[in-house]
Amino acid sequence: MPTRVAFIGLGVMGLPMAGHLHAAGHQVTVHTRTKSKASALTSKGIAYADTPALAAAKADVVFICVTDTPDVEAVVLGPDGVLKSARKGMIIVDHSTISPSATQKMSATLREKGVHFLDAPVSGGDVGARNATLAIMVGGDKEAFEQVEPLLRHMGKTITHCGPSGAGQLTKLVNQILVSVTNLATCEALTFARKNGLDLEKTIEAVAGGAAGSWQLQNLGPRMSKGDFRPGFMIDLQQKDLRLVLQSAEEQKISLPAASLVHQLFSAAQASGHGRDGTQALFLVLEKLANLH
Amino acid sequence: MPTRVAFIGLGVMGLPMAGHLHAAGHQVTVHTRTKSKASALTSKGIAYADTPALAAAKADVVFICVTDTPDVEAVVLGPDGVLKSARKGMIIVDHSTISPSATQKMSATLREKGVHFLDAPVSGGDVGARNATLAIMVGGDKEAFEQVEPLLRHMGKTITHCGPSGAGQLTKLVNQILVSVTNLATCEALTFARKNGLDLEKTIEAVAGGAAGSWQLQNLGPRMSKGDFRPGFMIDLQQKDLRLVLQSAEEQKISLPAASLVHQLFSAAQASGHGRDGTQALFLVLEKLANLH
């Protein structure tokens, strides 16, 4: 049965995700700040609304995929926000990666109006969004999750209900701690190898199959070795996510020495103009510290 | 064709490795500091020699598997060391994890006697030693490597010639940087998860399949979650290897901020009496910092 959905935010992630919902036969209305970005969808007959409130007016499920906490707050609570069109039973699914505590506050505000707010950040990057193979980590009301799960299956492969409101964002931040510190492990190991004159490709091959193995080593290691720093995931966005990690850790008094360290080292990468390069450009910072260039 | 081999050092690794060479039909003489450790082998008809020199006297290939740099130096260069029985064409294969620069010095000393010294540290732990599935990282003369490669195949699965003398040890240290920093990534991520009330098993499942995935997360994460700190690889030994990493890095002027950090945090684990626990007991340090116990 087709569902009336709204999709707000048509960046590199949102655009293909909204397209998948349309392709699956659902009735999609989109909104995005830069209207021209919607043309690839409106040309397929998808409706465009001028504000989040108007997009949500005729939708039972509202998807949001924007960048940071203030962006989601503006889309939901702003003067032309989704809240203006909120009706009992509406479900909002937020695919952005934002603050868990801000998520919990918004969820509480919306619950008073009978609206469910599910946090549902994703991982898998633009490739995962295009191929509908994203991992989607969901927090919030279990029944509301079960209602939208068939819709999520059009966009992702590993769909997990992680717990109450905020649990999806917290799980995404766990993911970002792992991703960024394992990336640093790879950078330090390959810098040590290079300064000692080892062949990087051969070194990766010798160790990647055992206890040293990781997605980061296997996928980003060869790019570091070849000097390919094109973005899979951009350092500027990784820094935004690490900021969320460290803010959340501070709120809960959790000491994360390595996650803090990698945040500082990414700052050095940004200082050298690598903010829009892929996270593997962290390798250049370690190489520079070893005076390799 | 059976080869006459000596095997010196019958710890948790050396004992099964020597056994595999015997089982493959080679003529094995063993030596170890504590003679009683050899009984499982001598009962199978393997010869025991009272000193490394005597063990090496009738061998064409001498394997060494002891703990640290001074131990190998004593076995090779000591008063009853292998060097006493050194003959042109003899090959020494050192499976211990020791200093790359000390390895290069010993290799040069032995080369003057016409003896090849190959560094060949292993990874894969006691399970890998018993099942003959070790990764063996070899440095030194390529032709000597090719001569002993068939023997190494009785003990390991991934056999890599990494480069000249020391390259095996350097590759092993690369492995240890990766293993220990990825372990810290796992500890910080799961501490963040636990303090925020997430279900650890579910969290691991939600993220392990993507860019956050690693051997450490997949294998040690569930043990951290269950509080199983029995040793796969002991913290005391990890610390010895990290000391080699940091010494070697200092010699070459390589800055390794995360490897240094994890060395310091393992010290805290040792201070709390966890030196003989598995490396996953690092989790307890992070939990303590977050006041979780």
PDB file of N, CA and C in Angstrom, chain B residues 66-148:
ATOM      1  N   VAL B  66      61.865 -17.374  21.354  1.00  0.00           N
ATOM      2  CA  VAL B  66      61.931 -16.969  22.759  1.00  0.00           C
ATOM      3  C   VAL B  66      61.222 -15.625  22.906  1.00  0.00           C
ATOM      4  N   THR B  67      61.428 -14.890  24.012  1.00  0.00           N
ATOM      5  CA  THR B  67      60.556 -13.743  24.266  1.00  0.00           C
ATOM      6  C   THR B  67      61.079 -12.409  23.732  1.00  0.00           C
ATOM      7  N   ASP B  68      62.271 -12.011  24.194  1.00  0.00           N
ATOM      8  CA  ASP B  68      62.658 -10.619  23.945  1.00  0.00           C
ATOM      9  C   ASP B  68      64.082 -10.545  23.371  1.00  0.00           C
ATOM     10  N   THR B  69      64.516  -9.349  23.020  1.00  0.00           N
ATOM     11  CA  THR B  69      65.816  -9.133  22.385  1.00  0.00           C
ATOM     12  C   THR B  69      66.985  -9.780  23.153  1.00  0.00           C
ATOM     13  N   PRO B  70      67.095  -9.537  24.484  1.00  0.00           N
ATOM     14  CA  PRO B  70      68.239 -10.131  25.200  1.00  0.00           C
ATOM     15  C   PRO B  70      68.203 -11.656  25.176  1.00  0.00           C
ATOM     16  N   ASP B  71      67.018 -12.259  25.137  1.00  0.00           N
ATOM     17  CA  ASP B  71      66.898 -13.719  25.096  1.00  0.00           C
ATOM     18  C   ASP B  71      67.476 -14.261  23.787  1.00  0.00           C
ATOM     19  N   VAL B  72      67.148 -13.620  22.674  1.00  0.00           N
ATOM     20  CA  VAL B  72      67.676 -14.070  21.379  1.00  0.00           C
ATOM     21  C   VAL B  72      69.188 -13.858  21.341  1.00  0.00           C
ATOM     22  N   GLU B  73      69.641 -12.706  21.849  1.00  0.00           N
ATOM     23  CA  GLU B  73      71.081 -12.429  21.856  1.00  0.00           C
ATOM     24  C   GLU B  73      71.828 -13.487  22.670  1.00  0.00           C
ATOM     25  N   ALA B  74      71.253 -13.913  23.799  1.00  0.00           N
ATOM     26  CA  ALA B  74      71.884 -14.949  24.623  1.00  0.00           C
ATOM     27  C   ALA B  74      71.924 -16.281  23.883  1.00  0.00           C
ATOM     28  N   VAL B  75      70.808 -16.632  23.205  1.00  0.00           N
ATOM     29  CA  VAL B  75      70.735 -17.908  22.480  1.00  0.00           C
ATOM     30  C   VAL B  75      71.741 -17.926  21.326  1.00  0.00           C
ATOM     31  N   VAL B  76      71.915 -16.799  20.665  1.00  0.00           N
ATOM     32  CA  VAL B  76      72.787 -16.768  19.486  1.00  0.00           C
ATOM     33  C   VAL B  76      74.236 -16.468  19.860  1.00  0.00           C
ATOM     34  N   LEU B  77      74.446 -15.411  20.665  1.00  0.00           N
ATOM     35  CA  LEU B  77      75.801 -14.901  20.887  1.00  0.00           C
ATOM     36  C   LEU B  77      76.384 -15.301  22.239  1.00  0.00           C
ATOM     37  N   GLY B  78      75.574 -15.905  23.121  1.00  0.00           N
ATOM     38  CA  GLY B  78      76.001 -16.241  24.483  1.00  0.00           C
ATOM     39  C   GLY B  78      77.089 -17.310  24.518  1.00  0.00           C
ATOM     40  N   PRO B  79      77.655 -17.597  25.727  1.00  0.00           N
ATOM     41  CA  PRO B  79      78.776 -18.535  25.876  1.00  0.00           C
ATOM     42  C   PRO B  79      78.494 -19.921  25.275  1.00  0.00           C
ATOM     43  N   ASP B  80      77.257 -20.417  25.383  1.00  0.00           N
ATOM     44  CA  ASP B  80      76.918 -21.701  24.759  1.00  0.00           C
ATOM     45  C   ASP B  80      75.947 -21.490  23.603  1.00  0.00           C
ATOM     46  N   GLY B  81      76.115 -20.358  22.917  1.00  0.00           N
ATOM     47  CA  GLY B  81      75.148 -19.966  21.895  1.00  0.00           C
ATOM     48  C   GLY B  81      75.342 -20.658  20.558  1.00  0.00           C
ATOM     49  N   VAL B  82      74.387 -20.447  19.692  1.00  0.00           N
ATOM     50  CA  VAL B  82      74.355 -21.061  18.367  1.00  0.00           C
ATOM     51  C   VAL B  82      75.615 -20.709  17.571  1.00  0.00           C
ATOM     52  N   LEU B  83      76.092 -19.463  17.782  1.00  0.00           N
ATOM     53  CA  LEU B  83      77.275 -18.993  17.048  1.00  0.00           C
ATOM     54  C   LEU B  83      78.467 -19.944  17.221  1.00  0.00           C
ATOM     55  N   LYS B  84      78.555 -20.594  18.396  1.00  0.00           N
ATOM     56  CA  LYS B  84      79.632 -21.562  18.670  1.00  0.00           C
ATOM     57  C   LYS B  84      79.630 -22.713  17.651  1.00  0.00           C
ATOM     58  N   SER B  85      78.441 -23.059  17.159  1.00  0.00           N
ATOM     59  CA  SER B  85      78.342 -24.173  16.206  1.00  0.00           C
ATOM     60  C   SER B  85      78.101 -23.695  14.778  1.00  0.00           C
ATOM     61  N   ALA B  86      78.285 -22.395  14.584  1.00  0.00           N
ATOM     62  CA  ALA B  86      77.957 -21.828  13.274  1.00  0.00           C
ATOM     63  C   ALA B  86      78.867 -22.372  12.175  1.00  0.00           C
ATOM     64  N   ARG B  87      78.256 -22.748  11.060  1.00  0.00           N
ATOM     65  CA  ARG B  87      79.011 -23.223   9.902  1.00  0.00           C
ATOM     66  C   ARG B  87      78.466 -22.506   8.671  1.00  0.00           C
ATOM     67  N   LYS B  88      79.307 -22.328   7.710  1.00  0.00           N
ATOM     68  CA  LYS B  88      78.907 -21.678   6.460  1.00  0.00           C
ATOM     69  C   LYS B  88      77.673 -22.376   5.895  1.00  0.00           C
ATOM     70  N   GLY B  89      76.667 -21.594   5.515  1.00  0.00           N
ATOM     71  CA  GLY B  89      75.467 -22.166   4.910  1.00  0.00           C
ATOM     72  C   GLY B  89      74.348 -22.439   5.901  1.00  0.00           C
ATOM     73  N   MET B  90      74.669 -22.375   7.196  1.00  0.00           N
ATOM     74  CA  MET B  90      73.613 -22.562   8.202  1.00  0.00           C
ATOM     75  C   MET B  90      72.618 -21.392   8.118  1.00  0.00           C
ATOM     76  N   ILE B  91      71.347 -21.711   8.370  1.00  0.00           N
ATOM     77  CA  ILE B  91      70.322 -20.652   8.380  1.00  0.00           C
ATOM     78  C   ILE B  91      69.662 -20.624   9.760  1.00  0.00           C
ATOM     79  N   ILE B  92      69.643 -19.450  10.375  1.00  0.00           N
ATOM     80  CA  ILE B  92      68.933 -19.267  11.642  1.00  0.00           C
ATOM     81  C   ILE B  92      67.640 -18.519  11.352  1.00  0.00           C
ATOM     82  N   VAL B  93      66.529 -19.048  11.863  1.00  0.00           N
ATOM     83  CA  VAL B  93      65.219 -18.426  11.661  1.00  0.00           C
ATOM     84  C   VAL B  93      64.693 -18.020  13.035  1.00  0.00           C
ATOM     85  N   ASP B  94      64.572 -16.707  13.257  1.00  0.00           N
ATOM     86  CA  ASP B  94      64.150 -16.226  14.576  1.00  0.00           C
ATOM     87  C   ASP B  94      62.671 -15.848  14.569  1.00  0.00           C
ATOM     88  N   HIS B  95      61.852 -16.673  15.245  1.00  0.00           N
ATOM     89  CA  HIS B  95      60.409 -16.427  15.309  1.00  0.00           C
ATOM     90  C   HIS B  95      60.016 -15.478  16.441  1.00  0.00           C
ATOM     91  N   SER B  96      60.965 -15.089  17.294  1.00  0.00           N
ATOM     92  CA  SER B  96      60.664 -14.172  18.395  1.00  0.00           C
ATOM     93  C   SER B  96      60.338 -12.788  17.843  1.00  0.00           C
ATOM     94  N   THR B  97      59.597 -11.980  18.608  1.00  0.00           N
ATOM     95  CA  THR B  97      59.383 -10.582  18.241  1.00  0.00           C
ATOM     96  C   THR B  97      60.374  -9.749  19.025  1.00  0.00           C
ATOM     97  N   ILE B  98      61.367  -9.181  18.320  1.00  0.00           N
ATOM     98  CA  ILE B  98      62.437  -8.433  18.997  1.00  0.00           C
ATOM     99  C   ILE B  98      62.770  -7.161  18.218  1.00  0.00           C
ATOM    100  N   SER B  99      63.762  -6.441  18.692  1.00  0.00           N
ATOM    101  CA  SER B  99      64.163  -5.172  18.090  1.00  0.00           C
ATOM    102  C   SER B  99      64.654  -5.341  16.644  1.00  0.00           C
ATOM    103  N   PRO B 100      64.112  -4.571  15.695  1.00  0.00           N
ATOM    104  CA  PRO B 100      64.590  -4.629  14.314  1.00  0.00           C
ATOM    105  C   PRO B 100      66.069  -4.233  14.200  1.00  0.00           C
ATOM    106  N   SER B 101      66.500  -3.228  14.958  1.00  0.00           N
ATOM    107  CA  SER B 101      67.898  -2.799  14.808  1.00  0.00           C
ATOM    108  C   SER B 101      68.857  -3.825  15.416  1.00  0.00           C
ATOM    109  N   ALA B 102      68.473  -4.438  16.550  1.00  0.00           N
ATOM    110  CA  ALA B 102      69.301  -5.513  17.116  1.00  0.00           C
ATOM    111  C   ALA B 102      69.365  -6.696  16.150  1.00  0.00           C
ATOM    112  N   THR B 103      68.257  -6.965  15.474  1.00  0.00           N
ATOM    113  CA  THR B 103      68.205  -8.023  14.460  1.00  0.00           C
ATOM    114  C   THR B 103      69.210  -7.755  13.342  1.00  0.00           C
ATOM    115  N   GLN B 104      69.218  -6.516  12.877  1.00  0.00           N
ATOM    116  CA  GLN B 104      70.129  -6.162  11.779  1.00  0.00           C
ATOM    117  C   GLN B 104      71.586  -6.314  12.197  1.00  0.00           C
ATOM    118  N   LYS B 105      71.895  -5.954  13.465  1.00  0.00           N
ATOM    119  CA  LYS B 105      73.271  -6.105  13.971  1.00  0.00           C
ATOM    120  C   LYS B 105      73.675  -7.577  14.023  1.00  0.00           C
ATOM    121  N   MET B 106      72.784  -8.421  14.600  1.00  0.00           N
ATOM    122  CA  MET B 106      73.094  -9.863  14.692  1.00  0.00           C
ATOM    123  C   MET B 106      73.260 -10.468  13.310  1.00  0.00           C
ATOM    124  N   SER B 107      72.393 -10.062  12.408  1.00  0.00           N
ATOM    125  CA  SER B 107      72.454 -10.578  11.042  1.00  0.00           C
ATOM    126  C   SER B 107      73.811 -10.258  10.404  1.00  0.00           C
ATOM    127  N   ALA B 108      74.326  -9.041  10.646  1.00  0.00           N
ATOM    128  CA  ALA B 108      75.621  -8.630  10.076  1.00  0.00           C
ATOM    129  C   ALA B 108      76.762  -9.449  10.683  1.00  0.00           C
ATOM    130  N   THR B 109      76.708  -9.647  12.006  1.00  0.00           N
ATOM    131  CA  THR B 109      77.728 -10.456  12.692  1.00  0.00           C
ATOM    132  C   THR B 109      77.775 -11.870  12.115  1.00  0.00           C
ATOM    133  N   LEU B 110      76.604 -12.468  11.919  1.00  0.00           N
ATOM    134  CA  LEU B 110      76.527 -13.852  11.460  1.00  0.00           C
ATOM    135  C   LEU B 110      76.915 -13.987   9.988  1.00  0.00           C
ATOM    136  N   ARG B 111      76.616 -12.931   9.218  1.00  0.00           N
ATOM    137  CA  ARG B 111      76.931 -12.966   7.788  1.00  0.00           C
ATOM    138  C   ARG B 111      78.446 -13.158   7.582  1.00  0.00           C
ATOM    139  N   GLU B 112      79.239 -12.573   8.507  1.00  0.00           N
ATOM    140  CA  GLU B 112      80.715 -12.728   8.423  1.00  0.00           C
ATOM    141  C   GLU B 112      81.151 -14.183   8.557  1.00  0.00           C
ATOM    142  N   LYS B 113      80.307 -14.994   9.220  1.00  0.00           N
ATOM    143  CA  LYS B 113      80.606 -16.426   9.370  1.00  0.00           C
ATOM    144  C   LYS B 113      79.933 -17.253   8.273  1.00  0.00           C
ATOM    145  N   GLY B 114      79.296 -16.575   7.330  1.00  0.00           N
ATOM    146  CA  GLY B 114      78.597 -17.301   6.272  1.00  0.00           C
ATOM    147  C   GLY B 114      77.252 -17.864   6.713  1.00  0.00           C
ATOM    148  N   VAL B 115      76.731 -17.344   7.846  1.00  0.00           N
ATOM    149  CA  VAL B 115      75.436 -17.817   8.363  1.00  0.00           C
ATOM    150  C   VAL B 115      74.353 -16.789   8.034  1.00  0.00           C
ATOM    151  N   HIS B 116      73.203 -17.281   7.534  1.00  0.00           N
ATOM    152  CA  HIS B 116      72.062 -16.382   7.299  1.00  0.00           C
ATOM    153  C   HIS B 116      71.186 -16.317   8.535  1.00  0.00           C
ATOM    154  N   PHE B 117      70.849 -15.092   8.915  1.00  0.00           N
ATOM    155  CA  PHE B 117      69.929 -14.905  10.041  1.00  0.00           C
ATOM    156  C   PHE B 117      68.660 -14.280   9.485  1.00  0.00           C
ATOM    157  N   LEU B 118      67.554 -15.018   9.523  1.00  0.00           N
ATOM    158  CA  LEU B 118      66.267 -14.508   9.042  1.00  0.00           C
ATOM    159  C   LEU B 118      65.402 -14.127  10.233  1.00  0.00           C
ATOM    160  N   ASP B 119      64.864 -12.911  10.242  1.00  0.00           N
ATOM    161  CA  ASP B 119      63.858 -12.568  11.260  1.00  0.00           C
ATOM    162  C   ASP B 119      62.505 -13.019  10.724  1.00  0.00           C
ATOM    163  N   ALA B 120      61.750 -13.728  11.554  1.00  0.00           N
ATOM    164  CA  ALA B 120      60.509 -14.346  11.078  1.00  0.00           C
ATOM    165  C   ALA B 120      59.446 -14.366  12.168  1.00  0.00           C
ATOM    166  N   PRO B 121      59.124 -13.180  12.740  1.00  0.00           N
ATOM    167  CA  PRO B 121      58.112 -13.148  13.792  1.00  0.00           C
ATOM    168  C   PRO B 121      56.752 -13.608  13.247  1.00  0.00           C
ATOM    169  N   VAL B 122      55.921 -14.066  14.175  1.00  0.00           N
ATOM    170  CA  VAL B 122      54.642 -14.656  13.770  1.00  0.00           C
ATOM    171  C   VAL B 122      53.492 -13.888  14.396  1.00  0.00           C
ATOM    172  N   SER B 123      52.317 -14.007  13.810  1.00  0.00           N
ATOM    173  CA  SER B 123      51.109 -13.594  14.523  1.00  0.00           C
ATOM    174  C   SER B 123      50.061 -14.673  14.337  1.00  0.00           C
ATOM    175  N   GLY B 124      49.115 -14.700  15.257  1.00  0.00           N
ATOM    176  CA  GLY B 124      48.085 -15.735  15.215  1.00  0.00           C
ATOM    177  C   GLY B 124      47.936 -16.451  16.550  1.00  0.00           C
ATOM    178  N   GLY B 125      48.845 -16.155  17.481  1.00  0.00           N
ATOM    179  CA  GLY B 125      48.699 -16.648  18.846  1.00  0.00           C
ATOM    180  C   GLY B 125      48.868 -18.152  18.982  1.00  0.00           C
ATOM    181  N   ASP B 126      48.595 -18.650  20.192  1.00  0.00           N
ATOM    182  CA  ASP B 126      48.788 -20.072  20.477  1.00  0.00           C
ATOM    183  C   ASP B 126      47.861 -20.947  19.628  1.00  0.00           C
ATOM    184  N   VAL B 127      46.674 -20.427  19.312  1.00  0.00           N
ATOM    185  CA  VAL B 127      45.744 -21.185  18.459  1.00  0.00           C
ATOM    186  C   VAL B 127      46.352 -21.365  17.062  1.00  0.00           C
ATOM    187  N   GLY B 128      46.917 -20.282  16.531  1.00  0.00           N
ATOM    188  CA  GLY B 128      47.571 -20.344  15.217  1.00  0.00           C
ATOM    189  C   GLY B 128      48.771 -21.276  15.219  1.00  0.00           C
ATOM    190  N   ALA B 129      49.515 -21.296  16.349  1.00  0.00           N
ATOM    191  CA  ALA B 129      50.678 -22.185  16.454  1.00  0.00           C
ATOM    192  C   ALA B 129      50.224 -23.647  16.457  1.00  0.00           C
ATOM    193  N   ARG B 130      49.174 -23.944  17.226  1.00  0.00           N
ATOM    194  CA  ARG B 130      48.675 -25.336  17.309  1.00  0.00           C
ATOM    195  C   ARG B 130      48.097 -25.801  15.981  1.00  0.00           C
ATOM    196  N   ASN B 131      47.366 -24.893  15.288  1.00  0.00           N
ATOM    197  CA  ASN B 131      46.704 -25.287  14.037  1.00  0.00           C
ATOM    198  C   ASN B 131      47.568 -25.057  12.796  1.00  0.00           C
ATOM    199  N   ALA B 132      48.796 -24.580  13.010  1.00  0.00           N
ATOM    200  CA  ALA B 132      49.697 -24.285  11.889  1.00  0.00           C
ATOM    201  C   ALA B 132      49.093 -23.292  10.910  1.00  0.00           C
ATOM    202  N   THR B 133      48.426 -22.286  11.458  1.00  0.00           N
ATOM    203  CA  THR B 133      47.810 -21.248  10.616  1.00  0.00           C
ATOM    204  C   THR B 133      48.435 -19.877  10.881  1.00  0.00           C
ATOM    205  N   LEU B 134      49.647 -19.846  11.426  1.00  0.00           N
ATOM    206  CA  LEU B 134      50.293 -18.572  11.746  1.00  0.00           C
ATOM    207  C   LEU B 134      50.538 -17.733  10.499  1.00  0.00           C
ATOM    208  N   ALA B 135      50.567 -16.400  10.682  1.00  0.00           N
ATOM    209  CA  ALA B 135      51.146 -15.519   9.674  1.00  0.00           C
ATOM    210  C   ALA B 135      52.615 -15.354  10.052  1.00  0.00           C
ATOM    211  N   ILE B 136      53.515 -15.566   9.076  1.00  0.00           N
ATOM    212  CA  ILE B 136      54.954 -15.467   9.348  1.00  0.00           C
ATOM    213  C   ILE B 136      55.530 -14.371   8.448  1.00  0.00           C
ATOM    214  N   MET B 137      56.141 -13.363   9.079  1.00  0.00           N
ATOM    215  CA  MET B 137      56.647 -12.183   8.362  1.00  0.00           C
ATOM    216  C   MET B 137      58.169 -12.237   8.360  1.00  0.00           C
ATOM    217  N   VAL B 138      58.754 -12.441   7.197  1.00  0.00           N
ATOM    218  CA  VAL B 138      60.169 -12.773   7.134  1.00  0.00           C
ATOM    219  C   VAL B 138      61.013 -11.645   6.537  1.00  0.00           C
ATOM    220  N   GLY B 139      62.128 -11.348   7.204  1.00  0.00           N
ATOM    221  CA  GLY B 139      63.103 -10.402   6.674  1.00  0.00           C
ATOM    222  C   GLY B 139      64.451 -11.089   6.504  1.00  0.00           C
ATOM    223  N   GLY B 140      65.221 -10.675   5.483  1.00  0.00           N
ATOM    224  CA  GLY B 140      66.564 -11.234   5.287  1.00  0.00           C
ATOM    225  C   GLY B 140      66.751 -11.729   3.862  1.00  0.00           C
ATOM    226  N   ASP B 141      67.880 -12.381   3.651  1.00  0.00           N
ATOM    227  CA  ASP B 141      68.279 -12.858   2.327  1.00  0.00           C
ATOM    228  C   ASP B 141      67.180 -13.676   1.638  1.00  0.00           C
ATOM    229  N   LYS B 142      66.855 -13.270   0.406  1.00  0.00           N
ATOM    230  CA  LYS B 142      65.733 -13.883  -0.321  1.00  0.00           C
ATOM    231  C   LYS B 142      65.983 -15.371  -0.610  1.00  0.00           C
ATOM    232  N   GLU B 143      67.237 -15.724  -0.985  1.00  0.00           N
ATOM    233  CA  GLU B 143      67.517 -17.132  -1.304  1.00  0.00           C
ATOM    234  C   GLU B 143      67.442 -18.013  -0.067  1.00  0.00           C
ATOM    235  N   ALA B 144      67.946 -17.494   1.042  1.00  0.00           N
ATOM    236  CA  ALA B 144      67.845 -18.247   2.298  1.00  0.00           C
ATOM    237  C   ALA B 144      66.374 -18.447   2.661  1.00  0.00           C
ATOM    238  N   PHE B 145      65.578 -17.373   2.450  1.00  0.00           N
ATOM    239  CA  PHE B 145      64.129 -17.480   2.688  1.00  0.00           C
ATOM    240  C   PHE B 145      63.533 -18.607   1.860  1.00  0.00           C
ATOM    241  N   GLU B 146      63.893 -18.641   0.571  1.00  0.00           N
ATOM    242  CA  GLU B 146      63.319 -19.666  -0.307  1.00  0.00           C
ATOM    243  C   GLU B 146      63.725 -21.083   0.120  1.00  0.00           C
ATOM    244  N   GLN B 147      64.921 -21.190   0.678  1.00  0.00           N
ATOM    245  CA  GLN B 147      65.347 -22.507   1.166  1.00  0.00           C
ATOM    246  C   GLN B 147      64.505 -23.005   2.340  1.00  0.00           C
ATOM    247  N   VAL B 148      64.148 -22.087   3.252  1.00  0.00           N
ATOM    248  CA  VAL B 148      63.409 -22.533   4.450  1.00  0.00           C
ATOM    249  C   VAL B 148      61.897 -22.440   4.290  1.00  0.00           C
TER     250      VAL B 148
END
